[in-house]
PDB file of C-alpha atoms in Angstrom:
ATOM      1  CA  UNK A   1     -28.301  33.261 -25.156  1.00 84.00           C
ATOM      2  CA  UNK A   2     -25.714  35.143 -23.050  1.00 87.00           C
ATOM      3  CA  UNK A   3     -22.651  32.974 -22.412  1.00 89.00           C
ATOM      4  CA  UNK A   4     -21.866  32.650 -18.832  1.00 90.00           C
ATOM      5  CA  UNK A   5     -18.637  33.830 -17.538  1.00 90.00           C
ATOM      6  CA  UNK A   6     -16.673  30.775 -16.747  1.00 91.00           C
ATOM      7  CA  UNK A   7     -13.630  32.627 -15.231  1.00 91.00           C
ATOM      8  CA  UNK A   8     -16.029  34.677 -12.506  1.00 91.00           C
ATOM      9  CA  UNK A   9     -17.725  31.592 -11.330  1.00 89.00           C
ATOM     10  CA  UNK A  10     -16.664  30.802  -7.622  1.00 87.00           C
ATOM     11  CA  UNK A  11     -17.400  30.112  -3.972  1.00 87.00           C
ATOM     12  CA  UNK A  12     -16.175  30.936  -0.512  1.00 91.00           C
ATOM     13  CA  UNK A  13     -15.714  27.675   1.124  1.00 91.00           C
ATOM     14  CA  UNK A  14     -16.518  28.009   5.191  1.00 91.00           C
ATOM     15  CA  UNK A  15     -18.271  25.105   6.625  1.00 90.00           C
ATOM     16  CA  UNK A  16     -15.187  23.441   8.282  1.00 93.00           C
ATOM     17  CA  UNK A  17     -11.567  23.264   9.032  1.00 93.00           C
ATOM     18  CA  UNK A  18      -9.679  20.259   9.309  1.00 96.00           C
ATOM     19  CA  UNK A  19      -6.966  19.625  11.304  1.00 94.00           C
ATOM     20  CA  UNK A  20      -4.293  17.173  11.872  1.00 95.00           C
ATOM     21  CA  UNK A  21      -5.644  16.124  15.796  1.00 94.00           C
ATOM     22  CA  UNK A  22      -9.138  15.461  14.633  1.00 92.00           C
ATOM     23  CA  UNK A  23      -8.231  12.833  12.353  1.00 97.00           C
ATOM     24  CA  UNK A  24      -7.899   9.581  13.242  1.00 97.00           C
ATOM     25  CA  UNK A  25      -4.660   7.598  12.654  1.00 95.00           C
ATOM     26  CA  UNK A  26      -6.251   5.016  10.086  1.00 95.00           C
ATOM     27  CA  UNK A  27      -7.790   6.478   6.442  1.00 97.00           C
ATOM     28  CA  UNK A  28     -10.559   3.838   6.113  1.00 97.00           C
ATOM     29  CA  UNK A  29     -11.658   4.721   9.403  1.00 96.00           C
ATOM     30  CA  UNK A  30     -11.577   8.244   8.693  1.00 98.00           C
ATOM     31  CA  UNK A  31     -13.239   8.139   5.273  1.00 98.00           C
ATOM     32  CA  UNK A  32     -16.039   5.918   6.823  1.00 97.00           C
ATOM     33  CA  UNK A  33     -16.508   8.953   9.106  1.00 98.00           C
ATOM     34  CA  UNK A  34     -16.910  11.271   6.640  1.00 98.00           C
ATOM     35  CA  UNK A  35     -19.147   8.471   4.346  1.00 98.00           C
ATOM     36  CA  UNK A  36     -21.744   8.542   7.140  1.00 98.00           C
ATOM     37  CA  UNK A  37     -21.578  12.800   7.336  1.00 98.00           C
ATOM     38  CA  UNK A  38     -22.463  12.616   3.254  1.00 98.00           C
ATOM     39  CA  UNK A  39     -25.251   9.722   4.052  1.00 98.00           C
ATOM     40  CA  UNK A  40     -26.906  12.116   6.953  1.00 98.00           C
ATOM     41  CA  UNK A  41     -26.706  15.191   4.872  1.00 98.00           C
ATOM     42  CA  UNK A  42     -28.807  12.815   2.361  1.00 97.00           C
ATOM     43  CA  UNK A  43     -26.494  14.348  -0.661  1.00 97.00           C
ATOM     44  CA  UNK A  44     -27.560  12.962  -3.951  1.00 96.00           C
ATOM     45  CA  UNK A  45     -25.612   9.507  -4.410  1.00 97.00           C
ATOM     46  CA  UNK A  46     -23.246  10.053  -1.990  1.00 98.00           C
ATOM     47  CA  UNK A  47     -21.455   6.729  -2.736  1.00 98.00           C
ATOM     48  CA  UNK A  48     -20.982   7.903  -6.462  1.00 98.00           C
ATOM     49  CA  UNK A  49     -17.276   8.386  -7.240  1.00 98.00           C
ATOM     50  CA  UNK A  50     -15.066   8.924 -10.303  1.00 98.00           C
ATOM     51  CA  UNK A  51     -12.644   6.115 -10.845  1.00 98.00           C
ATOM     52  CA  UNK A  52     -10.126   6.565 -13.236  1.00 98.00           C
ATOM     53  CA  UNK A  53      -8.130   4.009 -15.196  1.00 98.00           C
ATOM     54  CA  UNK A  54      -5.097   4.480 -18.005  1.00 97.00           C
ATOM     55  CA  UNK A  55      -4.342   1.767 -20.497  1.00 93.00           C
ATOM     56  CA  UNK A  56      -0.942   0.373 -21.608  1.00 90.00           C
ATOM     57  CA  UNK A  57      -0.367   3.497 -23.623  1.00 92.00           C
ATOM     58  CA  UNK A  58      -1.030   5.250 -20.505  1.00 92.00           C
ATOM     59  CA  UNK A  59      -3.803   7.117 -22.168  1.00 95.00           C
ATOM     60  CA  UNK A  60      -6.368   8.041 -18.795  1.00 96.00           C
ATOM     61  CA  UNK A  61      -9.897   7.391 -18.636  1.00 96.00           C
ATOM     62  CA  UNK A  62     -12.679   8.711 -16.253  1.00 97.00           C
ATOM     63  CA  UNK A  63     -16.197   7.761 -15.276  1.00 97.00           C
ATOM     64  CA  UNK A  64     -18.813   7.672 -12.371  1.00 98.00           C
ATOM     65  CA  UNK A  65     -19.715   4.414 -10.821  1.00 98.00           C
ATOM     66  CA  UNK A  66     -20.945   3.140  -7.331  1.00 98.00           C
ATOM     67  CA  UNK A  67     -19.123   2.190  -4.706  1.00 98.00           C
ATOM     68  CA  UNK A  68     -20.678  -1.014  -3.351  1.00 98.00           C
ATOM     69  CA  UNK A  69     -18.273  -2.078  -0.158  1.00 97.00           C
ATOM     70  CA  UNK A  70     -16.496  -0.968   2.164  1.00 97.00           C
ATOM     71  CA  UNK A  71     -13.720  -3.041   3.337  1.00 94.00           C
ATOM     72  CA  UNK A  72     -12.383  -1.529   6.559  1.00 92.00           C
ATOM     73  CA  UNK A  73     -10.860  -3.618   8.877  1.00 81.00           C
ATOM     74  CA  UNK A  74      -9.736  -6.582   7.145  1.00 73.00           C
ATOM     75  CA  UNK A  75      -6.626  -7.783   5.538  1.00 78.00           C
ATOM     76  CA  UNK A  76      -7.208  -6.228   2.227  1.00 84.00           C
ATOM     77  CA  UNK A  77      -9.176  -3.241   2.920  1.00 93.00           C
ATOM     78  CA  UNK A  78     -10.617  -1.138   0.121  1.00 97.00           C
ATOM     79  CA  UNK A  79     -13.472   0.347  -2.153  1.00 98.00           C
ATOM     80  CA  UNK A  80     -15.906  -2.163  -4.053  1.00 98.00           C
ATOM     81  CA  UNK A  81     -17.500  -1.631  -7.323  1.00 98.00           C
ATOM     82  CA  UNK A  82     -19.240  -4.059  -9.734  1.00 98.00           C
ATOM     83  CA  UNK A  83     -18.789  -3.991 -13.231  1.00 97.00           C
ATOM     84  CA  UNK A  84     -18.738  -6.074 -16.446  1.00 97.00           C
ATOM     85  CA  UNK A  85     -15.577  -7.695 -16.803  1.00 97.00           C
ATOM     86  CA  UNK A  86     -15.487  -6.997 -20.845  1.00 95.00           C
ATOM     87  CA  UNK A  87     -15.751  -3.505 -20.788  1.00 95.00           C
ATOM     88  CA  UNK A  88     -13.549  -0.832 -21.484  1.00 94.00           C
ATOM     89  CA  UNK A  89     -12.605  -0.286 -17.562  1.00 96.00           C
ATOM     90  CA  UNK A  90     -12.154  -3.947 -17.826  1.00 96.00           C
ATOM     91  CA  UNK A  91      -9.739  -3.870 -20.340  1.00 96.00           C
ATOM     92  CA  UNK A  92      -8.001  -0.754 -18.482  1.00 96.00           C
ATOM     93  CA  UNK A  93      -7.596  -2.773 -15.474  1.00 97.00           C
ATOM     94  CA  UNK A  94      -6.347  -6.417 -16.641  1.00 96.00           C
ATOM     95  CA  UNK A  95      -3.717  -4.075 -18.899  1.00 95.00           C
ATOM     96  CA  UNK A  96      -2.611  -1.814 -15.781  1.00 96.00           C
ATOM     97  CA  UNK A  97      -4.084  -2.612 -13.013  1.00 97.00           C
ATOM     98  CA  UNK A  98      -3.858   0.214 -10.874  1.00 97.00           C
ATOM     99  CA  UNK A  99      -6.786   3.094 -10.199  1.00 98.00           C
ATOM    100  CA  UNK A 100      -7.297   6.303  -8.933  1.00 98.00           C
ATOM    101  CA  UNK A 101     -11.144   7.111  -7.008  1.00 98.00           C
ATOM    102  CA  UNK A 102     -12.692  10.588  -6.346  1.00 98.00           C
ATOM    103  CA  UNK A 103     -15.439  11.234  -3.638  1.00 98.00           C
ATOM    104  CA  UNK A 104     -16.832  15.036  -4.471  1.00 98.00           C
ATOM    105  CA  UNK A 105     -18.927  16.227  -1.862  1.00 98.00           C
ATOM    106  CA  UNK A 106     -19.486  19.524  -2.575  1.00 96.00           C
ATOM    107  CA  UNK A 107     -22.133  20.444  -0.426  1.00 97.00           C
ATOM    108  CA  UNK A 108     -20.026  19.414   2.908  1.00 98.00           C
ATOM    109  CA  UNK A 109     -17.416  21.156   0.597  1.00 97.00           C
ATOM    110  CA  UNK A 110     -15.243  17.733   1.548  1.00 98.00           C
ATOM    111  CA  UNK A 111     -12.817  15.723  -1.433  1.00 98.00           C
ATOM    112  CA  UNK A 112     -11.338  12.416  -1.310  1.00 98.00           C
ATOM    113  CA  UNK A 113      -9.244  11.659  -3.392  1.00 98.00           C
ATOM    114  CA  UNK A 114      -7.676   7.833  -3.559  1.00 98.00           C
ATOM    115  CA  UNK A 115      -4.590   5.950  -5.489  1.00 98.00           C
ATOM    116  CA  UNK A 116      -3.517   2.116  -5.479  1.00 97.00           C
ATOM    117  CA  UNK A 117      -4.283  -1.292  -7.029  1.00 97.00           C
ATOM    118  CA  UNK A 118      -7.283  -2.837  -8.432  1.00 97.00           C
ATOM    119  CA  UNK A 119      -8.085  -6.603  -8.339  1.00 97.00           C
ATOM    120  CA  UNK A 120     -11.126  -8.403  -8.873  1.00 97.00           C
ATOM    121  CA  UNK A 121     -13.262  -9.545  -5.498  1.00 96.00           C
ATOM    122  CA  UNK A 122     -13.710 -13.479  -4.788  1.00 96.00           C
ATOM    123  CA  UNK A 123     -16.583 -14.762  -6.607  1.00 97.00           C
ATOM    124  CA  UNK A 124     -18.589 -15.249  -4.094  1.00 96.00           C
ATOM    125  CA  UNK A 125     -18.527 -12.022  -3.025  1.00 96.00           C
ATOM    126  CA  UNK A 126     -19.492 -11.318  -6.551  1.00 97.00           C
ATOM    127  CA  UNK A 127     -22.640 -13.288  -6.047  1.00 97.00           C
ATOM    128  CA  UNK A 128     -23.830 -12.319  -2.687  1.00 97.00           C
ATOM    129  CA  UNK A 129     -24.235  -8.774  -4.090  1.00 97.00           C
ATOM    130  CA  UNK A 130     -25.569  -9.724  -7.275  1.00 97.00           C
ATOM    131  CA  UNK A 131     -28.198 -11.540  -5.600  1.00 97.00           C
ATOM    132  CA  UNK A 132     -28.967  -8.705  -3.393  1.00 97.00           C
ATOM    133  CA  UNK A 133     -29.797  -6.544  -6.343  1.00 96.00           C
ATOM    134  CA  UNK A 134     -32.960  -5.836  -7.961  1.00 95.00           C
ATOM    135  CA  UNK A 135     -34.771  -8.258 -10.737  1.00 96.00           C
ATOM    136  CA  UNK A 136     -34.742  -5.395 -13.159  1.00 94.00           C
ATOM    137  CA  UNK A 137     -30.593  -4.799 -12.522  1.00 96.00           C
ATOM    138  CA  UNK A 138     -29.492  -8.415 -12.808  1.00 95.00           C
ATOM    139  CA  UNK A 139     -31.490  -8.598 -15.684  1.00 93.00           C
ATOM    140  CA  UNK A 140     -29.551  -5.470 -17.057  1.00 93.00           C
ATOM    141  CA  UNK A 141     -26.287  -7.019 -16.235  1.00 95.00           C
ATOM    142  CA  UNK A 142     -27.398 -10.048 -18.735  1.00 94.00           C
ATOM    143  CA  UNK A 143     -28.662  -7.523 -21.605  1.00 92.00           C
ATOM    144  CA  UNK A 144     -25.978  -5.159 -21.825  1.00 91.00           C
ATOM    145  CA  UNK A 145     -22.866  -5.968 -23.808  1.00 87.00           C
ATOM    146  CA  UNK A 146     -21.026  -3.246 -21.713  1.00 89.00           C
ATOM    147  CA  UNK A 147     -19.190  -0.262 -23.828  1.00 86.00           C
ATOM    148  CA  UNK A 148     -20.047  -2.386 -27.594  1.00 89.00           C
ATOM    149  CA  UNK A 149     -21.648  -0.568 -30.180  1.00 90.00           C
ATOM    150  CA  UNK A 150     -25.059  -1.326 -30.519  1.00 88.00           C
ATOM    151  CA  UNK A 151     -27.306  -0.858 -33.577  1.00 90.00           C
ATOM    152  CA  UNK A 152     -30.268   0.780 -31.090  1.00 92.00           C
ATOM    153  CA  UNK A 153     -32.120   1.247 -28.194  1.00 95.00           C
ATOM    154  CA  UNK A 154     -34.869  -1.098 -29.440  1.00 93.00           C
ATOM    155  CA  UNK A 155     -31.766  -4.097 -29.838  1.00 92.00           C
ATOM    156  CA  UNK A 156     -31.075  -3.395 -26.481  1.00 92.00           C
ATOM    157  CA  UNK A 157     -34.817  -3.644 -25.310  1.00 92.00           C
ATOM    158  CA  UNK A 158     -35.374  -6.642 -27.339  1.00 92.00           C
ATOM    159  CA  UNK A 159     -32.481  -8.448 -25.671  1.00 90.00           C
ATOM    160  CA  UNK A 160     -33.461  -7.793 -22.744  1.00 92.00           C
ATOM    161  CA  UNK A 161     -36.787  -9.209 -22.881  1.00 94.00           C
ATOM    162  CA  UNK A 162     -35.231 -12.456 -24.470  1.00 94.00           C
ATOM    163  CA  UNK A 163     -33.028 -12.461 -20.615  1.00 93.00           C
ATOM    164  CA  UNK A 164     -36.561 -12.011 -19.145  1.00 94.00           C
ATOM    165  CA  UNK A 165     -38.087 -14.559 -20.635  1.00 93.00           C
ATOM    166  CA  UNK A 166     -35.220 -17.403 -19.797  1.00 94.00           C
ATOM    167  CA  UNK A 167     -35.260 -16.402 -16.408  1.00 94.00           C
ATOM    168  CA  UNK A 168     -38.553 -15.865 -16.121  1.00 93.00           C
ATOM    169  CA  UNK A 169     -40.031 -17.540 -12.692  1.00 90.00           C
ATOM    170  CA  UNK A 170     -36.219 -18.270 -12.242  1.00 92.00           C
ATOM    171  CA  UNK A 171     -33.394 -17.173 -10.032  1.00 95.00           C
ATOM    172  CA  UNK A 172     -31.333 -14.716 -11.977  1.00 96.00           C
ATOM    173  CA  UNK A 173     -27.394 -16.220 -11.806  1.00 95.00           C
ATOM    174  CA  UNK A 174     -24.235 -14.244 -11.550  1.00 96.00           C
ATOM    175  CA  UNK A 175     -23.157 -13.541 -14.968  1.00 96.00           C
ATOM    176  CA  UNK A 176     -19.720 -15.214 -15.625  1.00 96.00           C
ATOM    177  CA  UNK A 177     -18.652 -11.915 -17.557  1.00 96.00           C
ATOM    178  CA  UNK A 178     -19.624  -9.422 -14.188  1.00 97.00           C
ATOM    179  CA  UNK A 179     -18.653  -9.005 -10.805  1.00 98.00           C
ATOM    180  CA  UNK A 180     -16.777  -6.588  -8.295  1.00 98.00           C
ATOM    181  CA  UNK A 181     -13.179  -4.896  -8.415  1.00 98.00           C
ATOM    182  CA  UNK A 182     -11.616  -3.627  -4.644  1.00 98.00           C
ATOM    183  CA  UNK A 183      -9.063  -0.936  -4.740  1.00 98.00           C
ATOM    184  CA  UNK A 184      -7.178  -1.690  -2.390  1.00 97.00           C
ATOM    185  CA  UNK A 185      -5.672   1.818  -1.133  1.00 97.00           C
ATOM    186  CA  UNK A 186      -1.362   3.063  -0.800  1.00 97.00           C
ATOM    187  CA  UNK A 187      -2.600   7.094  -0.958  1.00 98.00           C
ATOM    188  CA  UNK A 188      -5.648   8.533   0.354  1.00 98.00           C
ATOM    189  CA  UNK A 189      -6.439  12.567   0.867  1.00 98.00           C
ATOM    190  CA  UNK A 190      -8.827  14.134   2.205  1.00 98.00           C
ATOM    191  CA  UNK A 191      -9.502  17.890   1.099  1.00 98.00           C
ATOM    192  CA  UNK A 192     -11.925  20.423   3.301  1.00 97.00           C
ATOM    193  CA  UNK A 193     -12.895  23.886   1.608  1.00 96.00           C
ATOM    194  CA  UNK A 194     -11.516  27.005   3.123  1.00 95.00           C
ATOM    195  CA  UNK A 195     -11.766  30.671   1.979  1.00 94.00           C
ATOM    196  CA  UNK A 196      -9.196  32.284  -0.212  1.00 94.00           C
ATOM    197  CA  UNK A 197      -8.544  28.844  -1.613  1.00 94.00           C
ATOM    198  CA  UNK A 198      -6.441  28.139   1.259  1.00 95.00           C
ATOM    199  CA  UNK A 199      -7.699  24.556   1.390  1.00 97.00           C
ATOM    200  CA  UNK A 200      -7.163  22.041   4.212  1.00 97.00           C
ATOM    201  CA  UNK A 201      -5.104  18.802   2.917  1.00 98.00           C
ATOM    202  CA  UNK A 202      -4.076  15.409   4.348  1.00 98.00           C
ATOM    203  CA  UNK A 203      -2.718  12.863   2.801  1.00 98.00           C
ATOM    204  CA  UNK A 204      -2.347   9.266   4.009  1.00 98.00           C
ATOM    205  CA  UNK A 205       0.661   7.224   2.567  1.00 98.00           C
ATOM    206  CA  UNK A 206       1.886   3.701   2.701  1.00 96.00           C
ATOM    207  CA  UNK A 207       4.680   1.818   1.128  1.00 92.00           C
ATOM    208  CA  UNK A 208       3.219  -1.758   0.977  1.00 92.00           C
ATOM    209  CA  UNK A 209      -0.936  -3.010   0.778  1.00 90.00           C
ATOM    210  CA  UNK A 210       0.318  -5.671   3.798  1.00 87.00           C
ATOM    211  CA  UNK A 211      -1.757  -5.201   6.596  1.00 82.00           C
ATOM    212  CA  UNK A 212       0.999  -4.187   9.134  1.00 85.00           C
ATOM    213  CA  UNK A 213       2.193  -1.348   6.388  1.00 89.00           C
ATOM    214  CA  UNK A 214       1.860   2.084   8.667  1.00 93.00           C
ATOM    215  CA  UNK A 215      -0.084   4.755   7.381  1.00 96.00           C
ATOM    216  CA  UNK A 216       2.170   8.094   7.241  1.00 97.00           C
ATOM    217  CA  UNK A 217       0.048  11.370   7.172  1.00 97.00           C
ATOM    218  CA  UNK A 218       0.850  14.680   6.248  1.00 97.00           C
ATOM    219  CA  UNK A 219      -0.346  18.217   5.340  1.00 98.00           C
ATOM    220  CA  UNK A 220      -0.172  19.198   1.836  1.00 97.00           C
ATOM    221  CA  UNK A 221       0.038  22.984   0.868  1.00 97.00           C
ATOM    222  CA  UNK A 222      -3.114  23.805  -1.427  1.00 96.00           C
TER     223      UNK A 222
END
């Protein structure tokens, strides 16, 4: 097998520009704008994003999940995403409780890229979505001991037909161990392709998560 040449690999990116008067004054609003141009161009999981966490050593970790929510307008806006509260990301985020997102859309050759604090969402909130979800993945929040060792896949398939079988002609109930986190944003940029690798950056600052904090935006050289 030839081994491909890792340093030659690369693209001209020129789909867009972006510039400073076609953005509009709020990030949320702006990144739900571009959210809706991934959705339309039906990219594969457009809502997938890489959400990074560090521990108390500061040692970083990385890993795809969802986002679930959108919070745009209200007090505490921010990105939702549902996980088990006793996994590793877990532990990451009751230890330092602070995240960083990426949004990669690489065929709109368009990056997000977000930074601020991480809490968990009211339980009810929690609920409502967990109720929303398929029998098959509230049944797999139930089975899976999230980021534990496990002896094998048949364990994991015999548990959860035991969490079948309880609920079976039952309602499914929020696990007390899952539920959503919001990131709740202070820096948000948003990165367009251009040729040369003379990208298009803006970045979106704010000193406080109050409500009546003002965004500050900026271009960033590439």
């Amino acid at each position: 097998m030839t081994r491909p040449d890792i340093a030659a690999i690369r693209k001209q990116y020129r789909l867009k520009k972006l510039n400073q008067a076609e953005l509009h004054s709020d990030p949320m609003h702006q990144f739900e704008m571009w959210f809706q141009d991934a959705v339309e161009a039906e990219l594969l999981e457009p809502n997938a994003m890489i959400l990074a966490t560090a521990d108390t050593d500061g040692r970083p970790k990385a890993r795809v999940v969802l986002l679930k929510g959108l919070e745009v307008n209200s007090n505490e806006c921010g990105f939702i995403f549902y996980s088990n509260y006793k996994s590793n990301k877990a532990k990451d985020i009751d230890a330092n409780p602070h995240a960083a997102l990426v949004f990669n859309w690489l065929d709109l050759e368009r990056q997000v890229r977000v930074e601020g604090n991480i809490a968990k969402v009211p339980q009810e909130t929690s609920a409502a979505y967990f109720q929303s979800r398929p029998r098959g993945s509230q049944l797999g929040a139930w089975a899976s001991p999230q980021s534990k060792p496990i002896e094998s896949r048949k364990t994991l398939d015999k548990h959860l037909q035991e969490i079948d079988m309880r609920y079976q002609n039952k309602e499914i109930p929020l696990p007390e161990f899952w539920g959503g986190y919001l990131v709740q944003p202070l820096q948000i940029e948003f990165w367009q392709g251009r040729s040369n690798r003379l990208h298009d950056r803006f970045v979106y600052t704010r000193k406080t998560l109050d409500a009546t904090s003002p965004w500050h935006m900026q271009r960033l050289a590439p």
